[in-house]
CSV table of C-alpha atoms and ligand atoms in Angstrom, one decimal:
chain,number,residue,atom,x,y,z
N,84,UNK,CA,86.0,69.1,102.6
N,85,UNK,CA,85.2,72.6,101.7
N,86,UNK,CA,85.6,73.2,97.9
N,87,UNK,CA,84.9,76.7,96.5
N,88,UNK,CA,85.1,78.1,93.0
N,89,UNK,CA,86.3,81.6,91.7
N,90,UNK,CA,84.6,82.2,88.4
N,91,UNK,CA,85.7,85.1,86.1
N,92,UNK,CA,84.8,85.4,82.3
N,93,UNK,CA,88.2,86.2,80.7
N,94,UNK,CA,86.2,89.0,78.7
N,95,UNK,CA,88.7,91.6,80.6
N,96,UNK,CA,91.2,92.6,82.9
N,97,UNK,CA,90.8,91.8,86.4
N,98,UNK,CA,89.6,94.4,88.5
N,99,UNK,CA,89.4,95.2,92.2
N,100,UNK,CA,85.9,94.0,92.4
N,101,UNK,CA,86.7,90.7,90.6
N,102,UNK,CA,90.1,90.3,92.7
N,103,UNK,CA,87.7,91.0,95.9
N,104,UNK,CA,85.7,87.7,95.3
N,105,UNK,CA,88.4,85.5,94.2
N,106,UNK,CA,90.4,86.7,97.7
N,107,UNK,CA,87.1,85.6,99.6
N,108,UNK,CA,86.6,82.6,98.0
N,109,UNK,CA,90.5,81.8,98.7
N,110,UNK,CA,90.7,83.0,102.4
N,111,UNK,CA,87.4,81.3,102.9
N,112,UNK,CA,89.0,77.7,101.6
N,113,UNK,CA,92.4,78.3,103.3
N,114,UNK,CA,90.7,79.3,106.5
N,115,UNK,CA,89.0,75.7,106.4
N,116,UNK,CA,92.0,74.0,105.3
N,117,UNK,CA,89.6,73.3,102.2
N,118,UNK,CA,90.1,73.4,98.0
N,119,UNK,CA,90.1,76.7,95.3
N,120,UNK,CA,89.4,76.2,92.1
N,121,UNK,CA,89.7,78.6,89.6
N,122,UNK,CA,87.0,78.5,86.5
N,123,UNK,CA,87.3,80.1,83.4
N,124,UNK,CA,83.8,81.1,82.4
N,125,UNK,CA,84.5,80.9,78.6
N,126,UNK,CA,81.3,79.9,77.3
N,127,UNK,CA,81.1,83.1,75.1
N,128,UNK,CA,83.6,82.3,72.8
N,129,UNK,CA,83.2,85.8,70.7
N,130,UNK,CA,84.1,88.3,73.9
N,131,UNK,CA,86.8,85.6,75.8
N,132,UNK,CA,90.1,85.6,74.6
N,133,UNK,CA,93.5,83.1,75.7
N,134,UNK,CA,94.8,86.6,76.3
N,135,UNK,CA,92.5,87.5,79.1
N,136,UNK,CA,92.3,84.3,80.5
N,137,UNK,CA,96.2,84.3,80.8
N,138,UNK,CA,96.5,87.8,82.1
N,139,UNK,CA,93.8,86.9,85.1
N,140,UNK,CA,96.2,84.2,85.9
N,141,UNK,CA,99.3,86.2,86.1
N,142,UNK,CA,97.2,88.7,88.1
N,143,UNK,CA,96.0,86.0,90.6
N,144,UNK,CA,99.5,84.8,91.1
N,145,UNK,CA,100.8,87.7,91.8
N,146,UNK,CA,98.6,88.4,94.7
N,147,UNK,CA,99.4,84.9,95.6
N,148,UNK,CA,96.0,83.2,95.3
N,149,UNK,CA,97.0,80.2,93.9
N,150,UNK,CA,94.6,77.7,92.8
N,151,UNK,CA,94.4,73.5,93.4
N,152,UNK,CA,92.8,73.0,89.9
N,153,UNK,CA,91.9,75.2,86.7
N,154,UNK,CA,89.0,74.7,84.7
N,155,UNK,CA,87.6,75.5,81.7
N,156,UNK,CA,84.0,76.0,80.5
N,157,UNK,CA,85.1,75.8,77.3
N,158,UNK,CA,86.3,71.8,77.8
N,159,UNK,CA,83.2,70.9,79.2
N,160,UNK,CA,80.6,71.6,76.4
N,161,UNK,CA,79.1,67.5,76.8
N,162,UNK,CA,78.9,67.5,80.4
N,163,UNK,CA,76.4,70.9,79.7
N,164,UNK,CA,74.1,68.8,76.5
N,165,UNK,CA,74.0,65.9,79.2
N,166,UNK,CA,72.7,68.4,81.4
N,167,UNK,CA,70.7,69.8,79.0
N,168,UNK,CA,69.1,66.6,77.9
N,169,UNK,CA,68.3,65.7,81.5
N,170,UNK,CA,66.2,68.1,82.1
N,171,UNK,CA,64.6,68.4,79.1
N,172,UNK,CA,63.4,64.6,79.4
N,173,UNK,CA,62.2,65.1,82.5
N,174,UNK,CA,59.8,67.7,80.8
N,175,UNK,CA,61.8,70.6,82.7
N,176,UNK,CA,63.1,72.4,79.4
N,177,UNK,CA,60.5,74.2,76.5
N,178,UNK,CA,61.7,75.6,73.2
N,179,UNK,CA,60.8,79.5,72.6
N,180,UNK,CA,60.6,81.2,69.2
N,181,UNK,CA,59.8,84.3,70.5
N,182,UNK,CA,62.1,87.3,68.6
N,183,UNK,CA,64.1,89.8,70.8
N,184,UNK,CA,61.2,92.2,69.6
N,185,UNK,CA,58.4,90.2,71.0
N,186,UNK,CA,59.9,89.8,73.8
N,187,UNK,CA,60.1,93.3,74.8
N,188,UNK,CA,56.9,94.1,73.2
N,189,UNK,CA,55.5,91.7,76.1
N,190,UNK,CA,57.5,93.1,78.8
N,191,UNK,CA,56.5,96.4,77.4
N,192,UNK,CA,53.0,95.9,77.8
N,193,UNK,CA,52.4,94.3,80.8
N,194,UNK,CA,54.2,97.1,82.4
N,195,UNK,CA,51.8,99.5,81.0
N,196,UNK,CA,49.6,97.2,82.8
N,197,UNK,CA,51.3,97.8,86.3
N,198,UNK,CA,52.1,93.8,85.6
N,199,UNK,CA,55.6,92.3,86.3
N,200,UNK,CA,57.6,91.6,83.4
N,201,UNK,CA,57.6,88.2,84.0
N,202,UNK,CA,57.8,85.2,80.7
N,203,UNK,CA,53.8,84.4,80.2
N,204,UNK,CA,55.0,81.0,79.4
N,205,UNK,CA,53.4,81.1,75.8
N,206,UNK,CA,56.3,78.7,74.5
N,207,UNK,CA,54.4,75.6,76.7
N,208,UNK,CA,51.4,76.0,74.7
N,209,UNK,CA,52.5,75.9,71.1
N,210,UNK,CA,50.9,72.8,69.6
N,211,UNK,CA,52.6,71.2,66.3
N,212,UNK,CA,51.1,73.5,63.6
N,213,UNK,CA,52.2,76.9,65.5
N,214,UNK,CA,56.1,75.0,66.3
N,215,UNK,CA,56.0,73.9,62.2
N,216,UNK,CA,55.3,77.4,61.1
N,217,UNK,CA,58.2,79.1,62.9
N,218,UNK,CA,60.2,76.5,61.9
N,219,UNK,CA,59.5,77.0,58.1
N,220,UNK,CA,60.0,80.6,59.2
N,221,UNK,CA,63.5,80.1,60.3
N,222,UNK,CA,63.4,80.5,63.6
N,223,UNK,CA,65.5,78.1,66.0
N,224,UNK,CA,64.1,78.1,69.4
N,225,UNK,CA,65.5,78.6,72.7
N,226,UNK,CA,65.0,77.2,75.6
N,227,UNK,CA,63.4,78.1,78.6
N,228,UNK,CA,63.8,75.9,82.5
N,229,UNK,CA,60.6,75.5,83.6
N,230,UNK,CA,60.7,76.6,86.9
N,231,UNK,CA,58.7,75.3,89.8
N,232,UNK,CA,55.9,77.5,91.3
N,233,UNK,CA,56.7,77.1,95.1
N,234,UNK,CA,58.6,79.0,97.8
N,235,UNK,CA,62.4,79.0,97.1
N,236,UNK,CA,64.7,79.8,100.7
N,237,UNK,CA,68.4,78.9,101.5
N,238,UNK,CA,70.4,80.6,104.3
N,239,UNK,CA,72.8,82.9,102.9
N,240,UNK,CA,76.3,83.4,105.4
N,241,UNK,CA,75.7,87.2,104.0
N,242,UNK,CA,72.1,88.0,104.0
N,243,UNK,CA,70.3,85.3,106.3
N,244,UNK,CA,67.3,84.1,105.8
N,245,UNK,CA,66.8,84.5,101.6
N,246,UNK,CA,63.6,83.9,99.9
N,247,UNK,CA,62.0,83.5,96.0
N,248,UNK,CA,58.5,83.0,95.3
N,249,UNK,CA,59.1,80.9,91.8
N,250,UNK,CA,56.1,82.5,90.0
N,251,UNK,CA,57.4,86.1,90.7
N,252,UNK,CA,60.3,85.3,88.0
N,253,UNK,CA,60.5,84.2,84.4
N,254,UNK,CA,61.2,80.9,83.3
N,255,UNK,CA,64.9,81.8,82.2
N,256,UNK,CA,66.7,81.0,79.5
N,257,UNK,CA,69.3,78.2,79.0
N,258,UNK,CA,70.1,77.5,75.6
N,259,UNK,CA,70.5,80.2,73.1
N,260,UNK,CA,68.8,79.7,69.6
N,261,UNK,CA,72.2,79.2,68.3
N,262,UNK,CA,72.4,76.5,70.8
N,263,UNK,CA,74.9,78.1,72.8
N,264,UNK,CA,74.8,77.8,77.1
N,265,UNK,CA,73.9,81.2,79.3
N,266,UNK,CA,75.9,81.6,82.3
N,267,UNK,CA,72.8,79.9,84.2
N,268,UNK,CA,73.1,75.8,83.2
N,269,UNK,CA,77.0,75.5,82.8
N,270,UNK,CA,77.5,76.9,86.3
N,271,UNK,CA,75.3,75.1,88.2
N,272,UNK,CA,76.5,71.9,85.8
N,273,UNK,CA,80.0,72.6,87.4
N,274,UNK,CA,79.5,73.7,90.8
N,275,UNK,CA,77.5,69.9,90.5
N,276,UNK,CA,80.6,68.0,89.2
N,277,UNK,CA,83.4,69.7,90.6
N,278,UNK,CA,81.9,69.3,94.4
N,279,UNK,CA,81.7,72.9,94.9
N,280,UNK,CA,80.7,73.1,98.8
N,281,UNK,CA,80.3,76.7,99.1
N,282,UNK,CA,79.7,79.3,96.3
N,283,UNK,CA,80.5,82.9,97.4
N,284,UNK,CA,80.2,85.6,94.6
N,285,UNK,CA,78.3,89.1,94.3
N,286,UNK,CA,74.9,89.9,95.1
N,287,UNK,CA,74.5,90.5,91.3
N,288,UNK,CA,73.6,86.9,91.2
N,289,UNK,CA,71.2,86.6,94.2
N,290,UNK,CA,68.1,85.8,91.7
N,291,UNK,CA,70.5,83.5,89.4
N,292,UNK,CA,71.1,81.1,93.0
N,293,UNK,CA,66.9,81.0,93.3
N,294,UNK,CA,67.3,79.7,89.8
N,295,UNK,CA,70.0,77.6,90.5
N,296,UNK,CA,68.8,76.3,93.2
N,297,UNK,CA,65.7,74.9,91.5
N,298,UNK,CA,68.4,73.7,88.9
N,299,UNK,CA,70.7,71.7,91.1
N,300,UNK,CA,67.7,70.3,92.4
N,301,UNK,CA,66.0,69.1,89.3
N,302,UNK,CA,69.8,67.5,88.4
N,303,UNK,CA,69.9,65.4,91.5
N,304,UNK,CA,72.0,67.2,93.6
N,305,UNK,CA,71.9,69.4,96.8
N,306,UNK,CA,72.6,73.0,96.1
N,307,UNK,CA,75.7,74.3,97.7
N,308,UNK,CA,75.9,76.9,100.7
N,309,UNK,CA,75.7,80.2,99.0
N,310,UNK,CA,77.1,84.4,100.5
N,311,UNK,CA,76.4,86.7,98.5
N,312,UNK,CA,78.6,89.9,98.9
N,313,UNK,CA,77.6,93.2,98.5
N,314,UNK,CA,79.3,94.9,95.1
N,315,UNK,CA,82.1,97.4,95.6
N,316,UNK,CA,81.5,100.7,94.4
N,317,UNK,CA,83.5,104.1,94.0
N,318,UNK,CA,83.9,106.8,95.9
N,319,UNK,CA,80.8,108.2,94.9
N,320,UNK,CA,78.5,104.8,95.1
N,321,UNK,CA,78.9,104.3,91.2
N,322,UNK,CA,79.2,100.4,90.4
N,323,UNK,CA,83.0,100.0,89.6
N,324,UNK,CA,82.4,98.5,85.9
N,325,UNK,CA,81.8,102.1,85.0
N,326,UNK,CA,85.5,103.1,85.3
N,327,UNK,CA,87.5,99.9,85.1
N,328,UNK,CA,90.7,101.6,83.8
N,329,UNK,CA,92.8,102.6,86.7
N,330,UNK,CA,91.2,99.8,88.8
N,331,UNK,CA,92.4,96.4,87.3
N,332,UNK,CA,94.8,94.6,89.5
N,333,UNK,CA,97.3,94.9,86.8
N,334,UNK,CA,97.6,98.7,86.6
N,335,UNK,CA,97.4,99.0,90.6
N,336,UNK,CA,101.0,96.7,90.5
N,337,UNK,CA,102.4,99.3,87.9
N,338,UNK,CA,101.3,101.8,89.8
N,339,UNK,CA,103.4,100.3,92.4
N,340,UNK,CA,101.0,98.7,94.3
N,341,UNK,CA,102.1,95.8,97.0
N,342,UNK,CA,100.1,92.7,96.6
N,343,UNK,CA,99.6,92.1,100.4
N,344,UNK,CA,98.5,96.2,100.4
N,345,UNK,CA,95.9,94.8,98.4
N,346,UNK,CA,95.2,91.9,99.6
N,347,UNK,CA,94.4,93.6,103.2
N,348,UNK,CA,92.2,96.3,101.5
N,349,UNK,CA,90.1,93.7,100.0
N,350,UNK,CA,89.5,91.1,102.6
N,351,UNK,CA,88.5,93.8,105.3
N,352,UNK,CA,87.0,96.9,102.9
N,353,UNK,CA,83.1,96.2,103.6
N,354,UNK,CA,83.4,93.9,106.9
N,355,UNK,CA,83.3,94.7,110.2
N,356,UNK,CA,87.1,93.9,110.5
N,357,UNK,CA,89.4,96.7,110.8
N,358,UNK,CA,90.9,98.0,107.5
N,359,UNK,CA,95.1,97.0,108.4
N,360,UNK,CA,97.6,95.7,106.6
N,361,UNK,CA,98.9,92.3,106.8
N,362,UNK,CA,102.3,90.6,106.3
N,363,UNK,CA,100.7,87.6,104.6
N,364,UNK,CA,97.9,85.9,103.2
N,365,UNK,CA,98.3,82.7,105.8
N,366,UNK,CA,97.8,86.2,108.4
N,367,UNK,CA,94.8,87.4,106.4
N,368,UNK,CA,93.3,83.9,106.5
N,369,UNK,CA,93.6,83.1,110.1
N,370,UNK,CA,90.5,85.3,110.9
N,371,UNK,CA,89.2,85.7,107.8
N,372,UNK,CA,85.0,84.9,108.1
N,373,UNK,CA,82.6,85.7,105.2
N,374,UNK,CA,80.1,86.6,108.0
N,375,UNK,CA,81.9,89.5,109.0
N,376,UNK,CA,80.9,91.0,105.6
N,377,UNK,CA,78.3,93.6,106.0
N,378,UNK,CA,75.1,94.1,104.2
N,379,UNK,CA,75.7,98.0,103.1
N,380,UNK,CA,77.7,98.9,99.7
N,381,UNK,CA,81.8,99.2,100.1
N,382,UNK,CA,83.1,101.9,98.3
N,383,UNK,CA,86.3,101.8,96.9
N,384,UNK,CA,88.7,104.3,98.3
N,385,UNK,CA,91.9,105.0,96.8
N,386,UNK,CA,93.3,107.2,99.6
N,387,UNK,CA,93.2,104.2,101.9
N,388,UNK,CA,94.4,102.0,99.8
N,389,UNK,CA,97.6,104.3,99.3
N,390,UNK,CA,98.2,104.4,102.7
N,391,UNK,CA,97.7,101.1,103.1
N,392,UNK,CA,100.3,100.5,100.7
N,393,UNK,CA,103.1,103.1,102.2
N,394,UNK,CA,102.1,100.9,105.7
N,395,UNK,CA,103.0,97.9,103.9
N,396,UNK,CA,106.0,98.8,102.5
N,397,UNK,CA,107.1,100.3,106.4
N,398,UNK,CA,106.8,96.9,107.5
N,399,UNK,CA,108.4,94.9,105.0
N,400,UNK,CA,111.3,93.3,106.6
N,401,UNK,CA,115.1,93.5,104.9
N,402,UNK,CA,114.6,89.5,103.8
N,403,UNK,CA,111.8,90.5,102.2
N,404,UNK,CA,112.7,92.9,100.2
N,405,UNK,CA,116.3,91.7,99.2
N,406,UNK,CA,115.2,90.0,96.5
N,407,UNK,CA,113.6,92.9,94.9
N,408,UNK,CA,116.7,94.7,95.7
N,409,UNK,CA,119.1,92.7,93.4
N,410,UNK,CA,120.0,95.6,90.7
N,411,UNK,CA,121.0,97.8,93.7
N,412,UNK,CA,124.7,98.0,95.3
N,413,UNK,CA,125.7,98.2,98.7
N,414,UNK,CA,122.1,97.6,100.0
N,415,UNK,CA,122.1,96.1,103.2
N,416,UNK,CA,120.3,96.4,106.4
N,417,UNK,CA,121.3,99.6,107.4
N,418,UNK,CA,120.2,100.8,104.1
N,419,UNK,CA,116.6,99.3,103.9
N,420,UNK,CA,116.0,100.5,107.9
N,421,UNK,CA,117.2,104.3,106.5
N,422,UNK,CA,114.5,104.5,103.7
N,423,UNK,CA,111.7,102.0,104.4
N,424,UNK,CA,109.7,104.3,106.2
N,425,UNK,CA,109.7,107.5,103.2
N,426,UNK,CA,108.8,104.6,100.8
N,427,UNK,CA,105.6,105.1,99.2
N,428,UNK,CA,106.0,102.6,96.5
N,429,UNK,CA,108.9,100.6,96.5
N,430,UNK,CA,110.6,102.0,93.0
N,431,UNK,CA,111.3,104.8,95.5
N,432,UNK,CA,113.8,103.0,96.7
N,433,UNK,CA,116.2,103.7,93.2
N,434,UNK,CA,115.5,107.7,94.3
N,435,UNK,CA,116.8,107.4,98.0
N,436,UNK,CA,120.1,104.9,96.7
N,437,UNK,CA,121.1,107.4,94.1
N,438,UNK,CA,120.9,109.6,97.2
N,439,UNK,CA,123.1,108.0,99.3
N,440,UNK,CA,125.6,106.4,96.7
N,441,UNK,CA,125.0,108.4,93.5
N,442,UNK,CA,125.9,111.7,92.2
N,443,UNK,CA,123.3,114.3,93.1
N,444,UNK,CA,122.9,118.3,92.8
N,445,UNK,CA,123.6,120.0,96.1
N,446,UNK,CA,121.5,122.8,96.2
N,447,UNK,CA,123.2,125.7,98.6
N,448,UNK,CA,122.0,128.8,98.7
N,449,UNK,CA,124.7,130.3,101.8
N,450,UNK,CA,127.8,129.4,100.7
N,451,UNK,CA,129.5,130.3,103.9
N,452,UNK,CA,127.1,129.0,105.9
N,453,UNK,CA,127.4,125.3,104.1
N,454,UNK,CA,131.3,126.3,104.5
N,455,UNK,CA,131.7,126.5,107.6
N,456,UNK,CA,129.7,123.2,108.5
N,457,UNK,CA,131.6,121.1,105.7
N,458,UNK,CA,134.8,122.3,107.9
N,459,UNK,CA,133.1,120.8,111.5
N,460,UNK,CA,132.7,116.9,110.1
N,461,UNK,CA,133.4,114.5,112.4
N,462,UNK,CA,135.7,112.3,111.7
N,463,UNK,CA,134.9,108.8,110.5
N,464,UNK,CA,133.9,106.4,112.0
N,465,UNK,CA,130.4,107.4,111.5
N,466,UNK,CA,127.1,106.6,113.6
N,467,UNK,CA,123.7,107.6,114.1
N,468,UNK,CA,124.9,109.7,116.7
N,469,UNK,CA,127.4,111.6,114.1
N,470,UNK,CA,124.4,113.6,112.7
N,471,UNK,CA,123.5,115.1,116.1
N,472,UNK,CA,127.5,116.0,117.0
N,473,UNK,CA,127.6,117.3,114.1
N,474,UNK,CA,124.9,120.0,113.7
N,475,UNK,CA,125.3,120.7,117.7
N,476,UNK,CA,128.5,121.8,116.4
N,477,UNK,CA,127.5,123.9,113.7
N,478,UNK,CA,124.5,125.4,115.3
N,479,UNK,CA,127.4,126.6,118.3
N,480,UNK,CA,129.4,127.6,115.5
N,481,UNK,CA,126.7,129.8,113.5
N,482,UNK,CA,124.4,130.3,115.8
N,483,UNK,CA,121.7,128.5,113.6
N,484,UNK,CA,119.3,126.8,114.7
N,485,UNK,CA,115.8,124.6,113.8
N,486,UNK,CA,114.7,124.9,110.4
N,487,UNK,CA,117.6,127.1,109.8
N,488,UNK,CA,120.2,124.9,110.6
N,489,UNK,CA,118.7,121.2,109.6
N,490,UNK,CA,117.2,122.6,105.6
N,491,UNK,CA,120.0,124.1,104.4
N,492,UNK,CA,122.0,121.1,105.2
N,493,UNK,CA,120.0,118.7,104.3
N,494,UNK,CA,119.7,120.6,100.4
N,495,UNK,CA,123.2,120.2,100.4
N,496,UNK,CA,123.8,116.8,101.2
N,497,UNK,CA,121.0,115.1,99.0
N,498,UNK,CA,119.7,118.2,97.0
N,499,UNK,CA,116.1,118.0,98.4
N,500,UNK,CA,114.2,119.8,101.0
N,501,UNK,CA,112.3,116.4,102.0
N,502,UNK,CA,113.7,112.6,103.1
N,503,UNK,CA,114.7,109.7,105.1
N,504,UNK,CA,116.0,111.0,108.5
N,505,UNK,CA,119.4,112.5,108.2
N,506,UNK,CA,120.6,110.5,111.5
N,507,UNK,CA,120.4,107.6,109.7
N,508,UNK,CA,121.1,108.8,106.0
N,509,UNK,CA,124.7,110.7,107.1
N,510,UNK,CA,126.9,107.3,108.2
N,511,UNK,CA,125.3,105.7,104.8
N,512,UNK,CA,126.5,108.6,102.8
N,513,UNK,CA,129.7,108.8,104.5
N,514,UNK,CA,132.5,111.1,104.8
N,515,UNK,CA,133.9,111.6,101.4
N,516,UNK,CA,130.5,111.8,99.7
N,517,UNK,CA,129.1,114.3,102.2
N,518,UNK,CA,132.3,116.4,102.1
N,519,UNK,CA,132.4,116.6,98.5
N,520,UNK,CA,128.8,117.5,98.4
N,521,UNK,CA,129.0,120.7,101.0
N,522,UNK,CA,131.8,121.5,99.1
N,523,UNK,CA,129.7,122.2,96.0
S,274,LIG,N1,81.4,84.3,85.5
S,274,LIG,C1,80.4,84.7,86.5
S,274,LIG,C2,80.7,86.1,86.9
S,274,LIG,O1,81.8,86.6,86.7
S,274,LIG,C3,80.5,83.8,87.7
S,274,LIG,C4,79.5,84.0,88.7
S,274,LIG,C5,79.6,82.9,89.8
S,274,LIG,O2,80.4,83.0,90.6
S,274,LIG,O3,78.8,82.0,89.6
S,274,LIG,O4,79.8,86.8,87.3
């Protein structure tokens, strides 16, 4: 069964670029009638926070990506030291002492020396004396994974045919001198016990899976299939971390945002699938395939994501909506059919009632003009054919016409030049309203 993972650090919000890769990861398990798990990557205990963690979950239920099981790094701290001890008995793991310092003082010089900045391994050579004196120093070492010097390939459902050689990069890593876990160990520890099938996450981490890979192996178990997705950008092809603000999936919803607007931006932005809205994740997931991502950078556009929303909102069906509509009176389906499509967020629906039960401002400038048509209503009943009767009959009366005719009476009736159509607004208004409004 296919089992896949979704792994934020609850350091901060979620964004559109997290929210990207937990949607993949959940069409990608629905699609395959498979598992979603959602991991807390808490391991840093100084930058996560309950409050993160609880705000990612409210923001992944609201775009309705609900997850089979929740984990926590932070619970699993023995599995990682059992990890930890395996492979440092089977002579995988050396302690370090090097200093931040040294370390870049290396790096530093065998650039100068048009050499890669790769870990000269001086940490497998210490003999007892050398290991004694940084000890008395007070230095706790870290440790390094050993890594095996051969070729390192997997197929990746994003970028084919992948290869690492494992001398072209450092030993990394593991274990803090403070004996705290990097992102490296833990992950691959979990992906191991939680049966992860498939991992799909950003191409950020394309050189972590050549180290993982070499991980899973030296714990005894076959590495997962692994797509890595190019990162969203912005507009202008800067990474998205640089202006996180107004792009966590929280502020897009109080912007007004619709979670299935989202949802269709972000499974299609950056695949070969046309960028449309869709009713509902179980749609979305139907054809959803990681290999239509392609291998160029998305960029984030805000324009398209806007309309995607307004299209959203057009297609939102009256059960759909009713809910959301509870703190409104007479709404019916009449009502949501009328001003649906001028809805460009749906709290512009509390504009267009107040315009069709409420007290507004008629704005007339010809008072005669607005006179005269307030004296040719029809009477009720009204219809979507009333509006038509109606301004035939003042255009033969006035001789107005076009822009003339419909602008003034349209400022009257709901005291704005701009709205749902007035065919459909007028029997929802009614009579009595629209009278007293033409008559100032
Ligand atoms: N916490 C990691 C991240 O957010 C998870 C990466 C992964 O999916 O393995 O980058």
């Amino acid at each position: 069964m296919t089992v896949v993972r979704f792994a934020p650090s609850p350091t901060g919000m979620l964004h559109v670029g997290n929210a990207r890769m937990a949607l993949a990861n959940w069409l990608y398990a629905q699609h395959k009638g498979g598992r979603f798990i959602l991991r807390m990557d808490d391991t840093d205990a100084d930058r996560s926070t309950a409050e993160f963690a609880d705000a990612i979950e409210a923001d992944m239920k609201w775009l309705g990506l609900e997850w089979d099981v929740l984990e926590r790094q932070s619970t699993r701290m023995a599995r990682y030291a059992a990890a930890f001890h395996r492979l440092r008995d089977a002579g995988r793991m050396y302690a370090c002492y090097e200093t931040p310092d040294e370390l870049d003082y290396k790096r530093k010089r065998q650039l100068a020396r048009g050499k890669p900045p790769i870990y000269d391994r001086a940490g497998l050579d210490l003999n007892d004396a050398q290991i004694k004196t940084f000890e008395d120093e007070g230095r706790a070492p870290h440790w390094r994974f050993r890594l095996d010097h051969e070729t390192i390939e997997w197929h990746d459902l994003v970028r084919g045919p992948v290869h690492f050689e494992g001398q072209n990069l450092s030993d990394p890593v593991l274990v803090r001198g403070n004996g705290t876990y990097l992102y490296m160990l833990p992950s691959a520890v979990d992906d191991i016990d939680l049966g992860i099938t498939d991992v799909i996450r950003g191409e950020d981490h394309v050189a972590n899976t050549a180290v993982q890979m070499q991980l899973f192996s030296a714990l005894g178990a076959t590495p997962p299939t692994f797509a890595h997705v190019p990162l969203l950008t912005d507009i202008g092809g800067k990474g998205l971390s640089k202006r996180l603000g107004s792009l966590t999936v929280a502020s897009l919803r109080d912007g007004g945002m619709e979670a299935m607007a989202l949802n269709s931006y972000l499974a299609h932005v950056g695949t070969s699938d046309a960028i449309e809205v869709r009713e509902s994740l179980k749609d979305l997931a139907a054809d959803f395939d990681i290999q239509h991502t392609g291998r160029g950078t998305p960029k984030f556009d805000p324009d398209q994501l806007k309309a995607l929303n307004a299209a959203a909102l057009h297609g939102l069906s009256f059960d759909d909506a009713k809910p959301r509509l509870s703190g409104l009176d007479n709404v019916d389906e009449i009502f949501w059919a009328a001003v649906r499509p001028n809805l460009e967020r749906f709290d512009d629906v509390s504009l267009w009632h107040k315009v069709c039960f409420g007290d507004v401002h008629p704005v007339i400038e010809d008072k005669d003009f607005i006179a005269a048509a307030a004296g040719l209503l029809p009477s009720e009943p009204w219809d979507e054919t009333t509006w038509k009767a109606w301004t035939d009959a003042v255009k033969d009366a006035t001789g107005a016409k076009g822009k003339a005719l419909f602008l003034p009476l349209r400022l009257a009736l709901t005291g704005l030049d701009h709205g749902p159509e007035l065919k459909a607004l007028l029997p929802i208004i009614g009579r009595k309203r629209a009278s007293g409004r033409l008559n100032g």
